[in-house]
Amino acid sequence: MGDSSDRSTAEPLEFREVTKRYPGAAQAAVDGLSLQVPAGEICVLVGPSGCGKTTAMRMVNRMIEITSGDILLGDRSVRDRKPADLRREIGYVIQHVGLFPHWTIGENIATVPRLQGWDKRRIDTRVDELLELIGLPAETRSRFPSQLSGGQRQRVGVARALACDPPVMLMDEPFGAIDPINRERLQNEFLRLQAELRKTIVFVTHDIDEAIKMGDRIAILQEGGKLAQYAPPAELLMYPASRFVEDFVGSDRALKRLALQRVRDIDLWKAAAIRVGTPIAEAQAMIADADVSYAMLVDEAGRPKGWLSDRALAGERVTDDLRSPAHPIVDLDDVLRDALADLLSSETRYGAVVDERGALAGILSLEVIQQFLHAAPAASATGADLLRE
Amino acid sequence: MSTTLAFLGDFGEAIKFIFQERESVSGGVQIGGIPELAGFGATHMIVSIAALAIAAALAIPLALWLGHIGRGDFVATATSNVGRAVPSLALLAFFISFVGLGYTNVIAVLVLLAIPPLITNTYVGVRQVDRDTVDAARGQGMTDLEIVRKIELPLALPSIFGGLRISAVNVVATATIAPLANVQTLGEPIITPQTYGFVGQLGAAIVVAVITLAVDFAFARLQRAVTPEGLKLEEPARRRWFSLPTRRRLESR
Amino acid sequence: MIGVPLAQLQIQEPGGSDACAAANGFCPGWIVENIDRYWTPLLEHVYLTVVPVLIGFALSLGLAILAHRRRWLTGPIVAISGIFFAIPSVAAFFLLQPITGLGYTTAIVALVSYTLLILFRNITDGLRNVPAETRDAALGQGLTERQVLYRVELPIAVPEIMAGLRIATSTTVGLAALAVFAGAGGLGSEILVDKRFKSNVVVAGGLAVLLAAAFDLLILTLQRFMTPWRRARA
C-alpha cells in the first residue's frame, strides 16, 4: 500500500461529463458535469438544495457511484481504484464532523494512519503535528469528542482528514453547523492553513458568500445537476453567465466584488501632496498635474494633514490654512468594501489613502470605485488572496 | 397472626431445606442440602450458558449485519413480537411432544427464547449509531467489515449487553421448568412436589430468585463496563438503572 | 401445605376409538371434539392477563405522574421494579404463596409486578419525549402544570404508553401460562395436564399465542381511536 505521507503535493482533479442518475428518478442528480480543478486550488460547489452539489462531491471518493463519465484524480480514474484505498487518500470533512465518539481525539485524528498501519511512534508524532497545526493544545489528544466545543470538533475533523497528507480534500458544508462568529474565524483559519498546505479541495456549500470567500473557483450548479457557471469569484460576480447565476449571486454582487479587493489593487487618483512653505508656483504645478483639483497638506513624513483652502494658496508660499480635515483616512490594505463604507459615512467624495508608514499614497473616490466595478476583474481576486499578506 | 408465623415457618423451613439434607415427603430418599442443590445448580448453569452462547453466536452477527445494511426493521420487530407472544411453557411442551425429552431439546428451547432480545437490541444498537459517524468512517476509507468492527460494534455494545442481560435472565428463569423435559435443573424440587413438598418448592424458588438477581446484576455491571468511555461522558446526568429492550423506538416510529 | 398437583393425566383414552389420538399424532378430529375443555382455561387466561395489566397500568401511571413531578423518584422506582422484573415468575409464584396462598391472588400479585417496569418506563419516556417547546407553549398560553400534564403531555405520550401496554400485555399472556404453579389455572394448566400429547400442546399453546395477538390488535385499534391526529397524517 502506497505511503501517502511522503508526497505532500496536491493533485489536479477533473470531472469529465460526470452524470449520476438514480434508478426511477426522472431527472439526473448530476448531469454531464465537466470541470477541472487545478492542483492546490479550492473549488467550491455551490447551488440551491437539490442541485446535486453534494452528490457531485461524493462521487470523487466513490461514496456515490458514477453512472457515466469519469473523474480523474491526477491522471488516474477514480473508477479504477478500490473505494476504501481511494478514500484513504482523500481527506473527507462533513458538516456534522462525524467524529467517533468512543475514540479519543488522538485516536480520531489517527484514523487513516492506523488503517494504513503506521507504527505507533510515527502516529504519535503526526497527531502532535496536526494538533499544533489546528491550534489545539497537546493535551486535547486524550480527551473525547463529547468534551469539545463544536468549533473544536470541526478543527479535529479537518485534522483527521489531513492526517495522511492527502493530495485532495472533500469538504461538505464543513462550517455549516457553526455559529456565524466562529464560522468566520474557522474560515479564516482554514484559508491560512490552505495557504500553507495548498491542497486540492472540493468544497460544498449553499452559501454564496462562503463560496466567494473560500473559492479559488466557484462552480454554480442549478437544479437537475447542471453546471450553470464555473469561474473565479470575481469573474462570476462581474459576468454572471445566466439569469440563474445572477439571481443566485444576488443583487448585491457589486458589493460582493468590493469585498474581494484591497485598496492597493486598484488605480488610485493622484493628489498634490504639499508641505507648508512650498512656493506657490511649485504648488500650482503639482495641482495641475494631479487628478484631484484640491491639494492635500502633508507633514515632513508625507502624512496627510488636511485639504488646503484657497486662502492657503493665495500668498507667496503655502500656509497651513485648511478647508477640511483629511478624513477619512484609508489604508492601502483595507478591503474596498470597508473603504467605501468609510467614504459614505464621512460624507466626502475623497478619501486619503496612506501606506504602511502613514504617508499619502493616493486618493480614493467614489468615481475610482465605480471605474473598478466596470473594469474587467483582476486575475486572481479571491478570498484566500485577501488573507495572504 | 398465625399467617405470619406460618410464613416465617415456611420460609425458615425452606432455608433449612437449602442447607440441610432431609428425608423426602414420600419417604425413603434423602433430599435437599447443599450437595444436591449444587448438582441441580450446575446443570442449570450449564444449559443456561450453552443456550446463551449459542444464541449469541447466531443472533449477534446476524443482527450486526442487518443493522449495518439497514434492512431489518421488520425482522427486529417481528422476532421480538413473536418471541414475547409464545409462552416459554408452550414452547417447551411443543418440543417435548414433537421432538422429545433431554438436554438438546431444553437447550434448543432456551436458545429460541434468547434470540429475540439479542436480535432486537443488537439491531437497534447498530441503527442508533449516528449516521454521520458511519459516513465519516466510510469516507476515511474503512471497509464494511472495519466499519462494523471498529465503529458500529463498539458503539452498539451497551445495547447488545442490554440484550444479553434480558436473554440471560429469561434463560435462567426458563431453565427452571427444564425438569419437565427430564433435565434436572434447580426447578426439579418445584416440578416434583410429591418428593420435595412445598418446603422444597419454596427453597428452590429462593435459590432460583437469588441466582437470577445475581445474573441480572452481573450483566448490568458488564453493560456499564463495556460502554465506551467517550459515550459515558455524553450523558452523565441520566444514569440508566435498568435498560429494557429499546424496541419501543422501533414501534413508536 | 402441599404442592401443586401436577399429575400426569392422559387425556387421550388409550385404546379409544380415535386411533390418531391413541398414536399421539396431531389430530384435527380430536381437537374439534375436545375443544370445549379449553374454554374455561382460556377464560382464566384472559382473566389472568386483563386484571394484572389493568392494575399494573393504574399503578404505573400513578407512579409515573409522581416521578414526572419529582424526578429523583425515577431511579429508585425503576431499580425496585427492575428487581421484580428479574425474579423468575415461577419462583415468584412460590415466594408469594406463604403470604397470599394458592390461587388467583398470588398469580395476580406476581403478574402485576412484572408489568410495572415495562409500563413505568414507557410512560415516563413518553412524557419526557414531549418536545420542550410544546410544553413551553402550553404554559405560555396560561395552562396550569396540571392542565399541561392532562391536556398536552399525556395525550402526546399516548403512542409510547400504548406501545408499553402492548409489550406488557403480550408478556403477561406468556407469563400467565406459568400461573398454574400458583394454582391459578389458565392455559398452562392444560398444557401440563398432558405435555406429551401433541394435539393438546398445540391447541393450548396456540390459544395462548392467538390470545396475545388478539390483545395486541385490540390495543392497536384503541390507540388509533385515541390518537386521531396521527391517523390524519398517515
mmCIF file of N, CA, C and O in Angstrom, chain A residues 107-151:
data_model
loop_
_atom_site.group_PDB
_atom_site.id
_atom_site.type_symbol
_atom_site.label_atom_id
_atom_site.label_comp_id
_atom_site.label_asym_id
_atom_site.label_seq_id
_atom_site.Cartn_x
_atom_site.Cartn_y
_atom_site.Cartn_z
ATOM 1 N N GLU A 107 -6.972 9.365 18.804
ATOM 2 C CA GLU A 107 -7.335 8.186 18.005
ATOM 3 C C GLU A 107 -8.151 8.577 16.779
ATOM 4 O O GLU A 107 -7.997 8.000 15.705
ATOM 5 N N ASN A 108 -9.020 9.586 16.955
ATOM 6 C CA ASN A 108 -9.798 10.055 15.826
ATOM 7 C C ASN A 108 -8.894 10.599 14.728
ATOM 8 O O ASN A 108 -9.057 10.267 13.558
ATOM 9 N N ILE A 109 -7.938 11.439 15.140
ATOM 10 C CA ILE A 109 -7.043 12.029 14.137
ATOM 11 C C ILE A 109 -6.226 10.936 13.455
ATOM 12 O O ILE A 109 -5.933 11.002 12.266
ATOM 13 N N ALA A 110 -5.899 9.895 14.219
ATOM 14 C CA ALA A 110 -5.047 8.833 13.689
ATOM 15 C C ALA A 110 -5.816 7.774 12.895
ATOM 16 O O ALA A 110 -5.245 6.748 12.544
ATOM 17 N N THR A 111 -7.095 8.029 12.604
ATOM 18 C CA THR A 111 -7.901 7.001 11.933
ATOM 19 C C THR A 111 -7.209 6.421 10.708
ATOM 20 O O THR A 111 -6.977 5.217 10.609
ATOM 21 N N VAL A 112 -6.870 7.277 9.749
ATOM 22 C CA VAL A 112 -6.315 6.762 8.499
ATOM 23 C C VAL A 112 -4.890 6.223 8.688
ATOM 24 O O VAL A 112 -4.590 5.137 8.207
ATOM 25 N N PRO A 113 -4.009 6.946 9.427
ATOM 26 C CA PRO A 113 -2.686 6.338 9.674
ATOM 27 C C PRO A 113 -2.801 4.941 10.270
ATOM 28 O O PRO A 113 -2.037 4.045 9.913
ATOM 29 N N ARG A 114 -3.761 4.747 11.176
ATOM 30 C CA ARG A 114 -3.910 3.400 11.763
ATOM 31 C C ARG A 114 -4.384 2.408 10.721
ATOM 32 O O ARG A 114 -3.939 1.261 10.687
ATOM 33 N N LEU A 115 -5.334 2.846 9.860
ATOM 34 C CA LEU A 115 -5.800 1.947 8.797
ATOM 35 C C LEU A 115 -4.635 1.600 7.881
ATOM 36 O O LEU A 115 -4.549 0.503 7.340
ATOM 37 N N GLN A 116 -3.711 2.563 7.693
ATOM 38 C CA GLN A 116 -2.572 2.339 6.803
ATOM 39 C C GLN A 116 -1.461 1.566 7.490
ATOM 40 O O GLN A 116 -0.458 1.250 6.867
ATOM 41 N N GLY A 117 -1.639 1.321 8.797
ATOM 42 C CA GLY A 117 -0.669 0.509 9.518
ATOM 43 C C GLY A 117 0.636 1.215 9.853
ATOM 44 O O GLY A 117 1.686 0.586 9.887
ATOM 45 N N TRP A 118 0.564 2.513 10.107
ATOM 46 C CA TRP A 118 1.773 3.218 10.550
ATOM 47 C C TRP A 118 2.192 2.693 11.907
ATOM 48 O O TRP A 118 1.355 2.230 12.683
ATOM 49 N N ASP A 119 3.499 2.839 12.257
ATOM 50 C CA ASP A 119 3.882 2.419 13.604
ATOM 51 C C ASP A 119 3.500 3.508 14.605
ATOM 52 O O ASP A 119 3.233 4.647 14.244
ATOM 53 N N LYS A 120 3.494 3.115 15.855
ATOM 54 C CA LYS A 120 2.899 3.961 16.885
ATOM 55 C C LYS A 120 3.617 5.299 17.036
ATOM 56 O O LYS A 120 3.009 6.343 17.197
ATOM 57 N N ARG A 121 4.961 5.236 16.955
ATOM 58 C CA ARG A 121 5.707 6.486 17.162
ATOM 59 C C ARG A 121 5.397 7.498 16.071
ATOM 60 O O ARG A 121 5.237 8.676 16.315
ATOM 61 N N ARG A 122 5.332 6.986 14.860
ATOM 62 C CA ARG A 122 5.079 7.873 13.734
ATOM 63 C C ARG A 122 3.678 8.499 13.863
ATOM 64 O O ARG A 122 3.479 9.674 13.597
ATOM 65 N N ILE A 123 2.729 7.656 14.327
ATOM 66 C CA ILE A 123 1.365 8.163 14.512
ATOM 67 C C ILE A 123 1.362 9.261 15.570
ATOM 68 O O ILE A 123 0.795 10.335 15.368
ATOM 69 N N ASP A 124 2.052 8.994 16.696
ATOM 70 C CA ASP A 124 2.079 9.980 17.782
ATOM 71 C C ASP A 124 2.648 11.316 17.311
ATOM 72 O O ASP A 124 2.099 12.377 17.594
ATOM 73 N N THR A 125 3.750 11.226 16.572
ATOM 74 C CA THR A 125 4.373 12.449 16.074
ATOM 75 C C THR A 125 3.402 13.213 15.176
ATOM 76 O O THR A 125 3.240 14.425 15.281
ATOM 77 N N ARG A 126 2.739 12.457 14.293
ATOM 78 C CA ARG A 126 1.829 13.073 13.340
ATOM 79 C C ARG A 126 0.657 13.739 14.062
ATOM 80 O O ARG A 126 0.232 14.840 13.714
ATOM 81 N N VAL A 127 0.123 13.063 15.078
ATOM 82 C CA VAL A 127 -1.011 13.622 15.821
ATOM 83 C C VAL A 127 -0.599 14.929 16.494
ATOM 84 O O VAL A 127 -1.324 15.927 16.439
ATOM 85 N N ASP A 128 0.603 14.935 17.085
ATOM 86 C CA ASP A 128 1.073 16.168 17.722
ATOM 87 C C ASP A 128 1.191 17.302 16.712
ATOM 88 O O ASP A 128 0.760 18.424 16.957
ATOM 89 N N GLU A 129 1.772 16.962 15.563
ATOM 90 C CA GLU A 129 1.914 17.955 14.491
ATOM 91 C C GLU A 129 0.562 18.553 14.112
ATOM 92 O O GLU A 129 0.414 19.767 13.995
ATOM 93 N N LEU A 130 -0.401 17.658 13.928
ATOM 94 C CA LEU A 130 -1.708 18.106 13.460
ATOM 95 C C LEU A 130 -2.435 18.935 14.512
ATOM 96 O O LEU A 130 -3.083 19.922 14.192
ATOM 97 N N LEU A 131 -2.310 18.527 15.781
ATOM 98 C CA LEU A 131 -2.950 19.304 16.846
ATOM 99 C C LEU A 131 -2.379 20.717 16.856
ATOM 100 O O LEU A 131 -3.100 21.698 17.024
ATOM 101 N N GLU A 132 -1.079 20.805 16.643
ATOM 102 C CA GLU A 132 -0.456 22.120 16.619
ATOM 103 C C GLU A 132 -0.955 22.915 15.419
ATOM 104 O O GLU A 132 -1.289 24.094 15.518
ATOM 105 N N LEU A 133 -1.029 22.210 14.290
ATOM 106 C CA LEU A 133 -1.476 22.848 13.052
ATOM 107 C C LEU A 133 -2.861 23.471 13.210
ATOM 108 O O LEU A 133 -3.124 24.573 12.741
ATOM 109 N N ILE A 134 -3.771 22.754 13.883
ATOM 110 C CA ILE A 134 -5.136 23.274 14.013
ATOM 111 C C ILE A 134 -5.286 24.110 15.279
ATOM 112 O O ILE A 134 -6.382 24.575 15.597
ATOM 113 N N GLY A 135 -4.177 24.294 16.005
ATOM 114 C CA GLY A 135 -4.207 25.216 17.135
ATOM 115 C C GLY A 135 -4.929 24.692 18.361
ATOM 116 O O GLY A 135 -5.563 25.442 19.085
ATOM 117 N N LEU A 136 -4.867 23.369 18.598
ATOM 118 C CA LEU A 136 -5.433 22.829 19.838
ATOM 119 C C LEU A 136 -4.283 22.394 20.741
ATOM 120 O O LEU A 136 -3.273 21.890 20.249
ATOM 121 N N PRO A 137 -4.434 22.595 22.051
ATOM 122 C CA PRO A 137 -3.353 22.202 22.957
ATOM 123 C C PRO A 137 -3.106 20.697 22.900
ATOM 124 O O PRO A 137 -4.021 19.911 22.634
ATOM 125 N N ALA A 138 -1.865 20.303 23.159
ATOM 126 C CA ALA A 138 -1.465 18.900 23.008
ATOM 127 C C ALA A 138 -2.273 17.967 23.900
ATOM 128 O O ALA A 138 -2.517 16.818 23.554
ATOM 129 N N GLU A 139 -2.729 18.480 25.078
ATOM 130 C CA GLU A 139 -3.451 17.570 25.978
ATOM 131 C C GLU A 139 -4.843 17.214 25.450
ATOM 132 O O GLU A 139 -5.482 16.302 25.951
ATOM 133 N N THR A 140 -5.280 17.900 24.402
ATOM 134 C CA THR A 140 -6.577 17.565 23.798
ATOM 135 C C THR A 140 -6.607 16.131 23.293
ATOM 136 O O THR A 140 -7.661 15.520 23.216
ATOM 137 N N ARG A 141 -5.442 15.599 22.963
ATOM 138 C CA ARG A 141 -5.405 14.282 22.313
ATOM 139 C C ARG A 141 -6.034 13.177 23.152
ATOM 140 O O ARG A 141 -6.554 12.203 22.612
ATOM 141 N N SER A 142 -5.998 13.304 24.470
ATOM 142 C CA SER A 142 -6.552 12.226 25.288
ATOM 143 C C SER A 142 -7.999 12.509 25.696
ATOM 144 O O SER A 142 -8.588 11.751 26.462
ATOM 145 N N ARG A 143 -8.592 13.575 25.172
ATOM 146 C CA ARG A 143 -9.971 13.852 25.515
ATOM 147 C C ARG A 143 -10.899 13.173 24.508
ATOM 148 O O ARG A 143 -10.458 12.626 23.507
ATOM 149 N N PHE A 144 -12.209 13.198 24.835
ATOM 150 C CA PHE A 144 -13.187 12.591 23.943
ATOM 151 C C PHE A 144 -13.981 13.669 23.216
ATOM 152 O O PHE A 144 -14.114 14.793 23.724
ATOM 153 N N PRO A 145 -14.533 13.324 22.045
ATOM 154 C CA PRO A 145 -15.267 14.333 21.265
ATOM 155 C C PRO A 145 -16.338 15.059 22.078
ATOM 156 O O PRO A 145 -16.537 16.259 21.895
ATOM 157 N N SER A 146 -17.008 14.332 22.991
ATOM 158 C CA SER A 146 -18.096 14.968 23.726
ATOM 159 C C SER A 146 -17.593 16.068 24.659
ATOM 160 O O SER A 146 -18.369 16.845 25.175
ATOM 161 N N GLN A 147 -16.263 16.124 24.880
ATOM 162 C CA GLN A 147 -15.727 17.144 25.778
ATOM 163 C C GLN A 147 -15.279 18.399 25.035
ATOM 164 O O GLN A 147 -14.744 19.314 25.644
ATOM 165 N N LEU A 148 -15.488 18.408 23.703
ATOM 166 C CA LEU A 148 -15.028 19.546 22.909
ATOM 167 C C LEU A 148 -16.198 20.414 22.441
ATOM 168 O O LEU A 148 -17.324 19.941 22.338
ATOM 169 N N SER A 149 -15.904 21.674 22.130
ATOM 170 C CA SER A 149 -16.930 22.547 21.574
ATOM 171 C C SER A 149 -17.105 22.228 20.091
ATOM 172 O O SER A 149 -16.290 21.528 19.494
ATOM 173 N N GLY A 150 -18.189 22.753 19.509
ATOM 174 C CA GLY A 150 -18.464 22.486 18.101
ATOM 175 C C GLY A 150 -17.318 22.917 17.197
ATOM 176 O O GLY A 150 -16.914 22.184 16.288
ATOM 177 N N GLY A 151 -16.781 24.087 17.474
ATOM 178 C CA GLY A 151 -15.689 24.593 16.645
ATOM 179 C C GLY A 151 -14.443 23.727 16.768
ATOM 180 O O GLY A 151 -13.768 23.438 15.776
#
